[in-house]
Tab-separated table of C-alpha atoms in Angstrom:
chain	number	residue	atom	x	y	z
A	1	UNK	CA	-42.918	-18.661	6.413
A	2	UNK	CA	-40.314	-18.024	3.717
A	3	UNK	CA	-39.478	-20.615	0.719
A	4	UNK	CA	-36.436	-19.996	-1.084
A	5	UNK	CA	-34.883	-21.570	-4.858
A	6	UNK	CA	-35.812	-25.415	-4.759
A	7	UNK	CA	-38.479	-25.472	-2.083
A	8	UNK	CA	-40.063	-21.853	-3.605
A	9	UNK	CA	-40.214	-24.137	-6.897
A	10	UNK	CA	-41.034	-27.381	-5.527
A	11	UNK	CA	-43.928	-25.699	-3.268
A	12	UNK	CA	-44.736	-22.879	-5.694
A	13	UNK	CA	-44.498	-20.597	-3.216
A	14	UNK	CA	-42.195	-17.814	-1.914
A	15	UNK	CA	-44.642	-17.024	1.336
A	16	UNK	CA	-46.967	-19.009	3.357
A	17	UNK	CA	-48.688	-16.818	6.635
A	18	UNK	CA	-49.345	-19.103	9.201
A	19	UNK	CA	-51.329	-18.162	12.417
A	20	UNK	CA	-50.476	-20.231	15.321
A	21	UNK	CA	-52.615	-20.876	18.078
A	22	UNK	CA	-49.730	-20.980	20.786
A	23	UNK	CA	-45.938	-21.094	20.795
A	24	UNK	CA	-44.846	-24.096	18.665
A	25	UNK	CA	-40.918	-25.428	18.394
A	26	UNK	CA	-39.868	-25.288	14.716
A	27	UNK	CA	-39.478	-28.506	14.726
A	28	UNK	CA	-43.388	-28.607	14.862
A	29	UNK	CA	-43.987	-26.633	12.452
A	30	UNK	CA	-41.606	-28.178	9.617
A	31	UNK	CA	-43.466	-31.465	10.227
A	32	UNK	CA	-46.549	-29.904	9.627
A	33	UNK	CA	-44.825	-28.566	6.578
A	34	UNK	CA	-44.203	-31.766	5.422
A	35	UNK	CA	-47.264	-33.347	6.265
A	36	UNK	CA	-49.305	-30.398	3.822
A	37	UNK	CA	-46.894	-30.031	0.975
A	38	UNK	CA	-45.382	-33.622	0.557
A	39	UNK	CA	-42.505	-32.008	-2.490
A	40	UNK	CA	-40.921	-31.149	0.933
A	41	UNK	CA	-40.624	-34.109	2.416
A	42	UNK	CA	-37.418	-35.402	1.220
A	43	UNK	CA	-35.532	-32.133	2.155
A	44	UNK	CA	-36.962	-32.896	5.597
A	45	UNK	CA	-33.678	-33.546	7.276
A	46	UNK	CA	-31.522	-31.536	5.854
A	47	UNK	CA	-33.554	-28.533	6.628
A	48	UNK	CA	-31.879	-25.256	8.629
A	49	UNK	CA	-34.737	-23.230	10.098
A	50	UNK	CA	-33.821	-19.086	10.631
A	51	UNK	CA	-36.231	-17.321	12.739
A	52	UNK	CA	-35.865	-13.614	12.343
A	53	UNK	CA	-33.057	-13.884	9.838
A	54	UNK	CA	-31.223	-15.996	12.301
A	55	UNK	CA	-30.255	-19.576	12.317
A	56	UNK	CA	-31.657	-21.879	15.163
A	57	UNK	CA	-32.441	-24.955	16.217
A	58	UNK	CA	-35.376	-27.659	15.607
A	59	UNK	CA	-36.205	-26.925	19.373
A	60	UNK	CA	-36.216	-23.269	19.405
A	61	UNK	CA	-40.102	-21.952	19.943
A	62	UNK	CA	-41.597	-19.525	17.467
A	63	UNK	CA	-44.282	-16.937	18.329
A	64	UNK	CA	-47.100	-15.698	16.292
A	65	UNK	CA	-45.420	-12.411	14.370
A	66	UNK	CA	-41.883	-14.274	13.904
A	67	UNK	CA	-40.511	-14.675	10.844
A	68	UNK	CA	-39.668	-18.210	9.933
A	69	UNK	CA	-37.545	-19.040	6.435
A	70	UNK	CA	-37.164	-22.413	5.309
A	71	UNK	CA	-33.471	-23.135	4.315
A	72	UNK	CA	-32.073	-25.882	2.092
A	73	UNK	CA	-28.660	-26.766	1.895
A	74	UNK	CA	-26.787	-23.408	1.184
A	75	UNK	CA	-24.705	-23.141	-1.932
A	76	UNK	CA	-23.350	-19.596	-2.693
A	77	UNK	CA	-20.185	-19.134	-3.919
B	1	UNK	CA	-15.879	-1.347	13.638
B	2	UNK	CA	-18.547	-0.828	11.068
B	3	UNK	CA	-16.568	0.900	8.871
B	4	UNK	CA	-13.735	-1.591	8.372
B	5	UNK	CA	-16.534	-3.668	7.018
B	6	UNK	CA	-18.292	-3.348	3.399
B	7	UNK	CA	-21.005	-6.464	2.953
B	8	UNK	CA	-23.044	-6.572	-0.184
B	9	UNK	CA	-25.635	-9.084	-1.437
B	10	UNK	CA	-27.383	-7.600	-4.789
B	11	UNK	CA	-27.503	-8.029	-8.324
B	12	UNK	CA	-24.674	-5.413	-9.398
B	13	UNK	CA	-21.613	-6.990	-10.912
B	14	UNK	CA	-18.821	-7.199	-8.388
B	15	UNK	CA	-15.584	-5.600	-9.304
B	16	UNK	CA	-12.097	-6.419	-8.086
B	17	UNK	CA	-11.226	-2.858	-8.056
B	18	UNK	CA	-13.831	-1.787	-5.764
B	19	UNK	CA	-13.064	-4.111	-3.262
B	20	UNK	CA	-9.401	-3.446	-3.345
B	21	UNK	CA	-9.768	0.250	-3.222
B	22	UNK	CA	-12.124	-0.654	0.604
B	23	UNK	CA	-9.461	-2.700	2.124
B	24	UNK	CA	-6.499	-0.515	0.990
B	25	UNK	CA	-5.497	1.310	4.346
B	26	UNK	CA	-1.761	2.591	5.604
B	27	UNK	CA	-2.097	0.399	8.114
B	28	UNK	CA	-2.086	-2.682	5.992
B	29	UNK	CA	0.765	-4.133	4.589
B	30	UNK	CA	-1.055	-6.705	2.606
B	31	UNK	CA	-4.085	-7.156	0.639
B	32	UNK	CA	-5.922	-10.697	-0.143
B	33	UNK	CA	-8.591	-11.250	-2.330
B	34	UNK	CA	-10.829	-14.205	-3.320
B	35	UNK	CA	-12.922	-14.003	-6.584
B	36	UNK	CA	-15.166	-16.772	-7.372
B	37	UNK	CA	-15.724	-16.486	-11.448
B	38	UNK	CA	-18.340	-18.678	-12.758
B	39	UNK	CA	-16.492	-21.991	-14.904
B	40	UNK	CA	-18.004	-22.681	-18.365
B	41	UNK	CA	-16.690	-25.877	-18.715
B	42	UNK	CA	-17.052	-28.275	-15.635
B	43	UNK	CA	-16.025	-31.462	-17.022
B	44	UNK	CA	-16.984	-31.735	-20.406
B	45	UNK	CA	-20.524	-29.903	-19.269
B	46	UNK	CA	-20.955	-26.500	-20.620
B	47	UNK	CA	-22.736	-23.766	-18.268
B	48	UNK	CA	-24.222	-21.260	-19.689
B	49	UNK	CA	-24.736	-19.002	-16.690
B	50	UNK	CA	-25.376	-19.355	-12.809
B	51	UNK	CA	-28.334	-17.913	-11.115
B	52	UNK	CA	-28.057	-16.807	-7.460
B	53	UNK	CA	-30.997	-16.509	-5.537
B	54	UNK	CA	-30.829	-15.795	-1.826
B	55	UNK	CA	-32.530	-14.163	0.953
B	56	UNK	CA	-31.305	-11.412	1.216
B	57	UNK	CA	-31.457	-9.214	4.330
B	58	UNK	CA	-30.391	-12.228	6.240
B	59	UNK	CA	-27.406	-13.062	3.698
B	60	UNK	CA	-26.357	-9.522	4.316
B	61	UNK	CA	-26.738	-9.609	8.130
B	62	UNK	CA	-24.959	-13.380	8.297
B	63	UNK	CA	-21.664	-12.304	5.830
B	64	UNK	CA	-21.825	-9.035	8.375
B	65	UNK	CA	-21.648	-11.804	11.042
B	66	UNK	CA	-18.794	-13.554	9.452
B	67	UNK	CA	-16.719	-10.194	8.548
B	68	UNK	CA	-16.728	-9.234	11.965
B	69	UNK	CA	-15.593	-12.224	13.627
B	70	UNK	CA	-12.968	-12.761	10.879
B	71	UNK	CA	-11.619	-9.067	11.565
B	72	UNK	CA	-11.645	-10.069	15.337
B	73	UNK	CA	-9.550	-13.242	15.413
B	74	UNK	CA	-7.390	-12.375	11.838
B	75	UNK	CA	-6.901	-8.608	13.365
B	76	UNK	CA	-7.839	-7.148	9.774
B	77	UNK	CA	-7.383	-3.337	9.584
B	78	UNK	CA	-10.644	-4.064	6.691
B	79	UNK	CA	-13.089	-6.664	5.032
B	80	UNK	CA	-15.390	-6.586	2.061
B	81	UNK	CA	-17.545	-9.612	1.678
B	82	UNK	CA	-20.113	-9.603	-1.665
B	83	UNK	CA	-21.778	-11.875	-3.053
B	84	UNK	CA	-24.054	-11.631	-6.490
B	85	UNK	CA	-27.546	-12.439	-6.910
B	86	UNK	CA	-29.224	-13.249	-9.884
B	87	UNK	CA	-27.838	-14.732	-13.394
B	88	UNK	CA	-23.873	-14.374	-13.719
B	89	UNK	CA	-22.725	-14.845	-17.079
B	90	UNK	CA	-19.122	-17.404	-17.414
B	91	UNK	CA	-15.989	-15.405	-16.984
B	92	UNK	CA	-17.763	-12.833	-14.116
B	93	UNK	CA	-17.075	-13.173	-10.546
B	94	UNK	CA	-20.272	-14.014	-8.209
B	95	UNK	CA	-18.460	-13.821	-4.997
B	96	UNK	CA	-15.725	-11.383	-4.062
B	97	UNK	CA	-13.792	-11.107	-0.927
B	98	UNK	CA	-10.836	-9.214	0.070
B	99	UNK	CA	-9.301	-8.572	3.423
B	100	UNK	CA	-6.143	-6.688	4.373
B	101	UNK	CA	-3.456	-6.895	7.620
B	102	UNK	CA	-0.924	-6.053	9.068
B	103	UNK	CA	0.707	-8.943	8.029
B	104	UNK	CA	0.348	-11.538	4.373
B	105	UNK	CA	-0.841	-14.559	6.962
B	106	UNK	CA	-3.380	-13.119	8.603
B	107	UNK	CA	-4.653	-11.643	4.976
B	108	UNK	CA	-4.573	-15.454	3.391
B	109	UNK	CA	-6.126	-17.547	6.377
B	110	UNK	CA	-9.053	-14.610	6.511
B	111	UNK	CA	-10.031	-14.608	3.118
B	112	UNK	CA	-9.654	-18.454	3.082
B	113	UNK	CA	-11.756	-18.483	5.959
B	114	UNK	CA	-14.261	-15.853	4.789
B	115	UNK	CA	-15.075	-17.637	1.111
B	116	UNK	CA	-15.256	-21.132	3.224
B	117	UNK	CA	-17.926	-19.429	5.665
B	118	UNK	CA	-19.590	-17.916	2.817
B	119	UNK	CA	-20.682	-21.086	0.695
B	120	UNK	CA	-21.478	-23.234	4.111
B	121	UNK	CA	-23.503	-20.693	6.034
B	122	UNK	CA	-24.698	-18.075	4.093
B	123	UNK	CA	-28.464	-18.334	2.822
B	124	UNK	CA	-27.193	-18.307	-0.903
B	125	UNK	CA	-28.748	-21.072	-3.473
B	126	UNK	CA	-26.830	-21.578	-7.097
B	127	UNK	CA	-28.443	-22.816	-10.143
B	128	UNK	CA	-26.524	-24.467	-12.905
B	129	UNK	CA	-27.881	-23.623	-16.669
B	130	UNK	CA	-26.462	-25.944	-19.138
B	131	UNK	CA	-25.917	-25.312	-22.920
B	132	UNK	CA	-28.852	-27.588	-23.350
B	133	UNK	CA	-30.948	-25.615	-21.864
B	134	UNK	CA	-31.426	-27.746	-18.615
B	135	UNK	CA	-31.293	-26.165	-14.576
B	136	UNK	CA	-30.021	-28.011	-11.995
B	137	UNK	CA	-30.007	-26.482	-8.287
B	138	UNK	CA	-26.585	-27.022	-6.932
B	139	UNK	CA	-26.353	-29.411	-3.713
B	140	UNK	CA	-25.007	-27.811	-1.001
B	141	UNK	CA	-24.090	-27.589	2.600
B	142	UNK	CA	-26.184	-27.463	5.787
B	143	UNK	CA	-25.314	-24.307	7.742
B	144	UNK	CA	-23.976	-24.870	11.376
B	145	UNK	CA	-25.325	-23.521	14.799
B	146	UNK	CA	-22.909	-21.837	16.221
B	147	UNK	CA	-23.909	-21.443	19.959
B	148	UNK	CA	-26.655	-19.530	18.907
B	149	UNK	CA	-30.551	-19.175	20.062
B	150	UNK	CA	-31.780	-22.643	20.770
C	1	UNK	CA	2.839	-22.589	-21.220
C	2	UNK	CA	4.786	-19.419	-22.098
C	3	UNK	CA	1.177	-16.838	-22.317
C	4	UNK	CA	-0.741	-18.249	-19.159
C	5	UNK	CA	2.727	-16.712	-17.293
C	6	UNK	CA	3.157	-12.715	-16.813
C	7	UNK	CA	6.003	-11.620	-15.064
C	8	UNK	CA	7.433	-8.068	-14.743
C	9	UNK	CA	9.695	-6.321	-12.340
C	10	UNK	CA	10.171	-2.666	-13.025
C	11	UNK	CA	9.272	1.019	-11.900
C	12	UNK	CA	5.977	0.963	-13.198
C	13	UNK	CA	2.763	0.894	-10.465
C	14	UNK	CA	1.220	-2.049	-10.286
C	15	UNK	CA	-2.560	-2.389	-10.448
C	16	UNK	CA	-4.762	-5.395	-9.509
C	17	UNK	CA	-7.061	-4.721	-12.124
C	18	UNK	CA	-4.470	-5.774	-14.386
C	19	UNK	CA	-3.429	-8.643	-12.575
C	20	UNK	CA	-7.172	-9.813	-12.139
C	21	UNK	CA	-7.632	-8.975	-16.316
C	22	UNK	CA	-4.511	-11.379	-17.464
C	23	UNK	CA	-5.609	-14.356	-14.698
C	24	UNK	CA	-9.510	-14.177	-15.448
C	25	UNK	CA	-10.202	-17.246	-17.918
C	26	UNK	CA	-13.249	-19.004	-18.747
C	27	UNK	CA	-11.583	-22.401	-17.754
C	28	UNK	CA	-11.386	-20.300	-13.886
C	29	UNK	CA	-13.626	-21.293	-10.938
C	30	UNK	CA	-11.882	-19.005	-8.270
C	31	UNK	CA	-9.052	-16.528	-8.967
C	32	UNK	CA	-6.518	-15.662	-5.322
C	33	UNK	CA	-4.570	-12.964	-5.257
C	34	UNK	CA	-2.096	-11.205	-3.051
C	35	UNK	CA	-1.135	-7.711	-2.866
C	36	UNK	CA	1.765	-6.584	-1.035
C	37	UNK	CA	1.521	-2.474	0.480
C	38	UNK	CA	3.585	-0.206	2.136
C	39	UNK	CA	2.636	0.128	5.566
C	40	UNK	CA	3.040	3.773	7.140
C	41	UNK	CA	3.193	2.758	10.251
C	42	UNK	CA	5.261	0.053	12.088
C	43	UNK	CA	4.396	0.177	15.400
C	44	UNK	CA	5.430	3.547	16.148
C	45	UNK	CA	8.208	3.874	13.317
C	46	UNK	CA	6.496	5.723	10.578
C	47	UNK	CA	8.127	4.819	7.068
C	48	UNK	CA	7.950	7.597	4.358
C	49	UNK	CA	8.347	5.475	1.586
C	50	UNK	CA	10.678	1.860	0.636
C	51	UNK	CA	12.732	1.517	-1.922
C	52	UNK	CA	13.058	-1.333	-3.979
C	53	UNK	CA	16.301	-2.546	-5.898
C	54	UNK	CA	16.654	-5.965	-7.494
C	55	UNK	CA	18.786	-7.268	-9.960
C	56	UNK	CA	16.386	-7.148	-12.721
C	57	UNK	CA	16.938	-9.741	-15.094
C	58	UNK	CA	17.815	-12.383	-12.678
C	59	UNK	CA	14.559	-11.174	-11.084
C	60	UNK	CA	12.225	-11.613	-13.598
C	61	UNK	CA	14.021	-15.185	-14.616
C	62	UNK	CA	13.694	-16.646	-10.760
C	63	UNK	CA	9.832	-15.293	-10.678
C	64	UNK	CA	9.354	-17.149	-14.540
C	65	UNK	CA	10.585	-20.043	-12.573
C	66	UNK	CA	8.597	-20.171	-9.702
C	67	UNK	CA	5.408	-19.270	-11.710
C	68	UNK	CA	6.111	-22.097	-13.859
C	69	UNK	CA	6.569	-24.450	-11.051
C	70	UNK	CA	3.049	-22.968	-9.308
C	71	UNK	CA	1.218	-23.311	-12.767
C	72	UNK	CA	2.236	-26.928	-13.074
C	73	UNK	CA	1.992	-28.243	-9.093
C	74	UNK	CA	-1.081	-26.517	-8.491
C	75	UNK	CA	-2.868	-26.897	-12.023
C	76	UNK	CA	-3.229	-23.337	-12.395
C	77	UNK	CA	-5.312	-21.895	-15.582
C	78	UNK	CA	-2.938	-18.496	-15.156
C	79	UNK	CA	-0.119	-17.047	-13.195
C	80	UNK	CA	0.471	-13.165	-12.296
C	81	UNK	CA	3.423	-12.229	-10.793
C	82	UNK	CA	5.203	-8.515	-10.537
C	83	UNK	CA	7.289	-6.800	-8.301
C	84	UNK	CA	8.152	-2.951	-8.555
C	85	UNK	CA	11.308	-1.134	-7.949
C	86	UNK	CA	12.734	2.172	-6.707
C	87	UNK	CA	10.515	4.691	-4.675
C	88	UNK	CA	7.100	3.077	-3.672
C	89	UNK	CA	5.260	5.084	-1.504
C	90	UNK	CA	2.735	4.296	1.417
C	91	UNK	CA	-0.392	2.620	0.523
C	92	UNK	CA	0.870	1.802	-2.933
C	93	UNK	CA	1.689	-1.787	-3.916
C	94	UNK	CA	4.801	-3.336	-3.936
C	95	UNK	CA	4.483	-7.371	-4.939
C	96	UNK	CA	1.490	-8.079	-6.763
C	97	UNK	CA	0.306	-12.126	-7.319
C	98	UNK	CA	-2.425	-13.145	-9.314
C	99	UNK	CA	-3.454	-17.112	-9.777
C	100	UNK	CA	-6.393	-18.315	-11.575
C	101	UNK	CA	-7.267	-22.257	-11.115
C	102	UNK	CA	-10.637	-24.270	-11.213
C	103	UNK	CA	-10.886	-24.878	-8.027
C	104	UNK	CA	-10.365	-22.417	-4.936
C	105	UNK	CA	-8.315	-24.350	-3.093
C	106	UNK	CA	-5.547	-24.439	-5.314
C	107	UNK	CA	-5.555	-20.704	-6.093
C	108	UNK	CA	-5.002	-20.235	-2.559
C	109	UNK	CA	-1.996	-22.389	-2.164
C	110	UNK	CA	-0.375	-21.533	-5.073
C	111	UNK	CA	-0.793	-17.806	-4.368
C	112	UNK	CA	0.160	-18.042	-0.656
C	113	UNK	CA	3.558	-20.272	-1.774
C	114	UNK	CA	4.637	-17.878	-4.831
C	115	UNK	CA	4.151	-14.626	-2.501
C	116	UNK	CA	6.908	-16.656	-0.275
C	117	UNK	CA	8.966	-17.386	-2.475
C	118	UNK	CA	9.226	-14.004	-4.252
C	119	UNK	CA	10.192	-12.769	-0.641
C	120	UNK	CA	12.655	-15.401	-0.238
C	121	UNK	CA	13.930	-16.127	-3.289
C	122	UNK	CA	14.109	-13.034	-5.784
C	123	UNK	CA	17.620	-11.196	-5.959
C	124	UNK	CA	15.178	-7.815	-4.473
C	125	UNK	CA	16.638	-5.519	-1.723
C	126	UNK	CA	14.281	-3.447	0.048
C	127	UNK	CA	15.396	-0.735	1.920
C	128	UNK	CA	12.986	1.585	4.717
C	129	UNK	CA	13.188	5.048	4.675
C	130	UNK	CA	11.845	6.788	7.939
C	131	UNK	CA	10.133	10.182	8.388
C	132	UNK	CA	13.524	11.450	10.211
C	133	UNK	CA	15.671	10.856	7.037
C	134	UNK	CA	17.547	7.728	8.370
C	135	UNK	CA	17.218	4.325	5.827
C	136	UNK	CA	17.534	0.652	6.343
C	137	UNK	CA	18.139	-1.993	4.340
C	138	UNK	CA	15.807	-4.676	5.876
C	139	UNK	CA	17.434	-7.675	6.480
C	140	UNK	CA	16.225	-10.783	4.535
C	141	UNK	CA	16.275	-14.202	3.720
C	142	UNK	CA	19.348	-16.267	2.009
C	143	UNK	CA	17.672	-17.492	-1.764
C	144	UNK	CA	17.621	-21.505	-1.157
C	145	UNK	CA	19.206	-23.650	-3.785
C	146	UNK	CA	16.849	-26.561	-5.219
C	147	UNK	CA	18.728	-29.162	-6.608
C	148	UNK	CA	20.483	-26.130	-9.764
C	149	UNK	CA	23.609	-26.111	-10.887
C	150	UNK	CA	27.082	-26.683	-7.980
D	1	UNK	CA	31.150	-8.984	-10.782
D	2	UNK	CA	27.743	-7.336	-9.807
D	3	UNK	CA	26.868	-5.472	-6.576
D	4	UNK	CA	23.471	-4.870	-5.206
D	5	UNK	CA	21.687	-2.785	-2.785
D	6	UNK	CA	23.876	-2.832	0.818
D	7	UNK	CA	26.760	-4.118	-0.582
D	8	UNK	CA	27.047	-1.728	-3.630
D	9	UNK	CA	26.498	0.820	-1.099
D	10	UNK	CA	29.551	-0.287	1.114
D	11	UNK	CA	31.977	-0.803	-1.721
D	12	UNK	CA	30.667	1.888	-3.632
D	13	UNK	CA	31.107	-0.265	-6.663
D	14	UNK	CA	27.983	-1.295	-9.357
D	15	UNK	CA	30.395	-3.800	-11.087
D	16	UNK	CA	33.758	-5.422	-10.849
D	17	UNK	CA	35.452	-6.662	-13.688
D	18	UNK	CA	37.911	-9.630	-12.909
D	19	UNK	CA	39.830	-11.647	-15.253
D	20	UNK	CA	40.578	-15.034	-13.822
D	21	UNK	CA	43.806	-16.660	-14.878
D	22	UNK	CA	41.833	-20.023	-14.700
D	23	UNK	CA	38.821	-21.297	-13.789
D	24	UNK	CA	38.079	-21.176	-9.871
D	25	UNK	CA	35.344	-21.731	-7.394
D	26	UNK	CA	32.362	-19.504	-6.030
D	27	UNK	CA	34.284	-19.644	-3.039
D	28	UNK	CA	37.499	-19.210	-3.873
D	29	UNK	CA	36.465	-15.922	-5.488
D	30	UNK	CA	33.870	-14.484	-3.001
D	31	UNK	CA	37.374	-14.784	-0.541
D	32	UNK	CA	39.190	-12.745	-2.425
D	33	UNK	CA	36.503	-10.210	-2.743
D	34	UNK	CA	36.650	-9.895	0.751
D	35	UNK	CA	40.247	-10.014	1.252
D	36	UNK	CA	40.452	-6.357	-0.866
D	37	UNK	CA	36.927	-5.235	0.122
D	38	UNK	CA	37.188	-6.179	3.726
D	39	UNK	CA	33.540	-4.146	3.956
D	40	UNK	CA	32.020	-7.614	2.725
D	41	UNK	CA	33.162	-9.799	5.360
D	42	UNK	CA	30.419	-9.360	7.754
D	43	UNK	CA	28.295	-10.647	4.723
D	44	UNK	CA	30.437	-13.004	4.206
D	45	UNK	CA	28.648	-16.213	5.376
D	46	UNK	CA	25.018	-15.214	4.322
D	47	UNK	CA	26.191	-14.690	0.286
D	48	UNK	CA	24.666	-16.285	-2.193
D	49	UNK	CA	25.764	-16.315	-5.585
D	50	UNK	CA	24.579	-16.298	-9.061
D	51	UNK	CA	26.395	-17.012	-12.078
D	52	UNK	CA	25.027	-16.364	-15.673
D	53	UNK	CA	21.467	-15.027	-13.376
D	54	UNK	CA	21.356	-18.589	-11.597
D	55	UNK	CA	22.226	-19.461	-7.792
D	56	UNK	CA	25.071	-21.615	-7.486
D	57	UNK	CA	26.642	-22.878	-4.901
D	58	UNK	CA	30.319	-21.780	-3.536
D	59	UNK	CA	31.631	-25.017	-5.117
D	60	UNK	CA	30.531	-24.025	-8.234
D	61	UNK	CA	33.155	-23.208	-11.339
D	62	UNK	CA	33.277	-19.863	-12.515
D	63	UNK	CA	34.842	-19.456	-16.228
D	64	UNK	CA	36.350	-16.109	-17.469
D	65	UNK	CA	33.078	-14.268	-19.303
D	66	UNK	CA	31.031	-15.743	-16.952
D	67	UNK	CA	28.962	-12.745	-14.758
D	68	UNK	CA	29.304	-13.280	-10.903
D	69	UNK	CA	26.768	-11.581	-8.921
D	70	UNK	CA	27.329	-11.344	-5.542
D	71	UNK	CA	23.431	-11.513	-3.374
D	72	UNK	CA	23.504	-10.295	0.179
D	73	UNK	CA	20.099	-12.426	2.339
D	74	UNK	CA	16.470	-11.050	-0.229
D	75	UNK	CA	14.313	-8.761	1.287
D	76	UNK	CA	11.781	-8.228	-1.733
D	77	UNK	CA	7.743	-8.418	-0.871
């Protein structure tokens, strides 16, 4: 699991490896997110999940070996 | 189609010459180019410098995403999409587009496009550094599913 | 209001470096700009070169104008706006706009609008000259009177 | 009187020097050019014209001195 600018700060982390014990949707997962690093939890629903380097939905199911990155509100430019 | 397309997502400074001299093409018979320069006053708020931070491979691989769709519906002869990671000083540009056509509308409502797409959907964070020494992460914009895996 | 304005119309090549150099200002979020290019190829006419007459003066006093006008409706920090004339050959620019503003939205506008009006408006002929020898004058677009002198 | 681009090439003329016996119209003029330079007249209803290097319209008095350029339809870009 990726962290990126204010959730790498808030969390202190830029990587977390997470084994699962069986498919899980993302949405799943970012709850359990929450529920471990609470700095998170206001972020909560504004959260984009990419799997793979591509963005999908709180539904879509994540195997052990995917890459999931955690993405706040996106402000290039 | 890959190479009418130049994407770049790195810590170089980002010229308006180099992007120009990609698009240029006999084909075209206009050029458009965006350059976003980082402000040092907003308000009466000085900024020091911006820092970019993003991830990436998949910044790269989503402004690919977004050139390529934009050359399909605008038929662009090219497209160079960059954006700058890392601090930008005031006065230097941190994202650069430039797109040429056939024709001068299809060259303005791509690059409009393009620079809109790239601050909604791109994985690209901005931090504000004030005179004071303060940082403030920018708030920003939720990318949108677009018909993608679900 | 005078230096945030360049305006030329001459023989000399125009370069969007230089454009980009006089709009770049500190007080600049975004800077648009518009480059106009001699296409080689129109669907299957292939033009050697065009050649550009204006009326010079008058030229360079309608594009003060309408660079004024842009500055002040669209709040722009600077204004770039050139045209060449005589021989300009394929790939090489004709029209060249520059706008610097704070915020993108007006750089966009104010470019797409003065790029119009510099088409429309400017006492500037072009004329096509074709790989078999043959030339054109291309037909264009009566100047509109705003409200000046009758 | 100035010429430019087509319409120097059809009259063959740059400039035109005219010296009005009194003050007269756009109009009134850009007629009379026609009348001896009957090349013009297809142009005729798609002039514009500038006096002193500003568009004026065909009503519009033009004052001995004054420099009349005559502006076939703008094709710069």
């Amino acid at each position: 699991i990726r962290f990126f600018a204010i959730l790498r700060e808030l969390t202190g982390m830029r990587t977390l490896a997470m084994s699962l014990d069986k498919p899980e949707e993302v949405g799943v997962i970012l709850d359990r997110l929450v529920a471990h690093h609470p700095a998170i939890g206001p972020y909560r629903t504004a959260l984009r999940a990419a799997v793979n380097q591509e963005y999908v939905d709180e539904a879509f199911t994540v195997f052990n070996g995917d890459e999931l990155a955690v993405i706040t509100p996106v402000s290039g430019g | 189609m890959e190479e009418r397309i130049h994407v770049d997502c790195g810590p170089a400074a980002l010229a308006v010459v180099d992007a120009v001299a990609f698009v240029a093409d006999e084909r075209a018979g206009g050029i458009a180019v965006f350059a976003g320069t980082t402000r040092r006053y907003t308000d009466d708020l000085e900024t020091v410098e911006l820092k970019y931070e993003a991830f990436e491979q998949m910044a790269v691989s989503e402004m690919r995403k977004l050139a390529v769709a934009a050359v399909e519906e605008y038929s662009l002869v090219k497209a160079y999409v960059a954006h700058r990671v890392g601090r930008v000083a005031f006065g230097e540009t941190s994202v650069l587009i430039a797109v040429s056509s056939a024709h001068r509308d299809e060259a303005f409502k791509a690059c409009r496009v393009l620079i809109d797409q790239v601050k909604t959907q791109v994985p690209i964070w901005k931090k504000e550094v004030y005179a004071d020494g303060s940082e403030e992460w920018v708030k920003g914009s939720v990318p949108v599913l677009r018909g993608r895996k679900s």
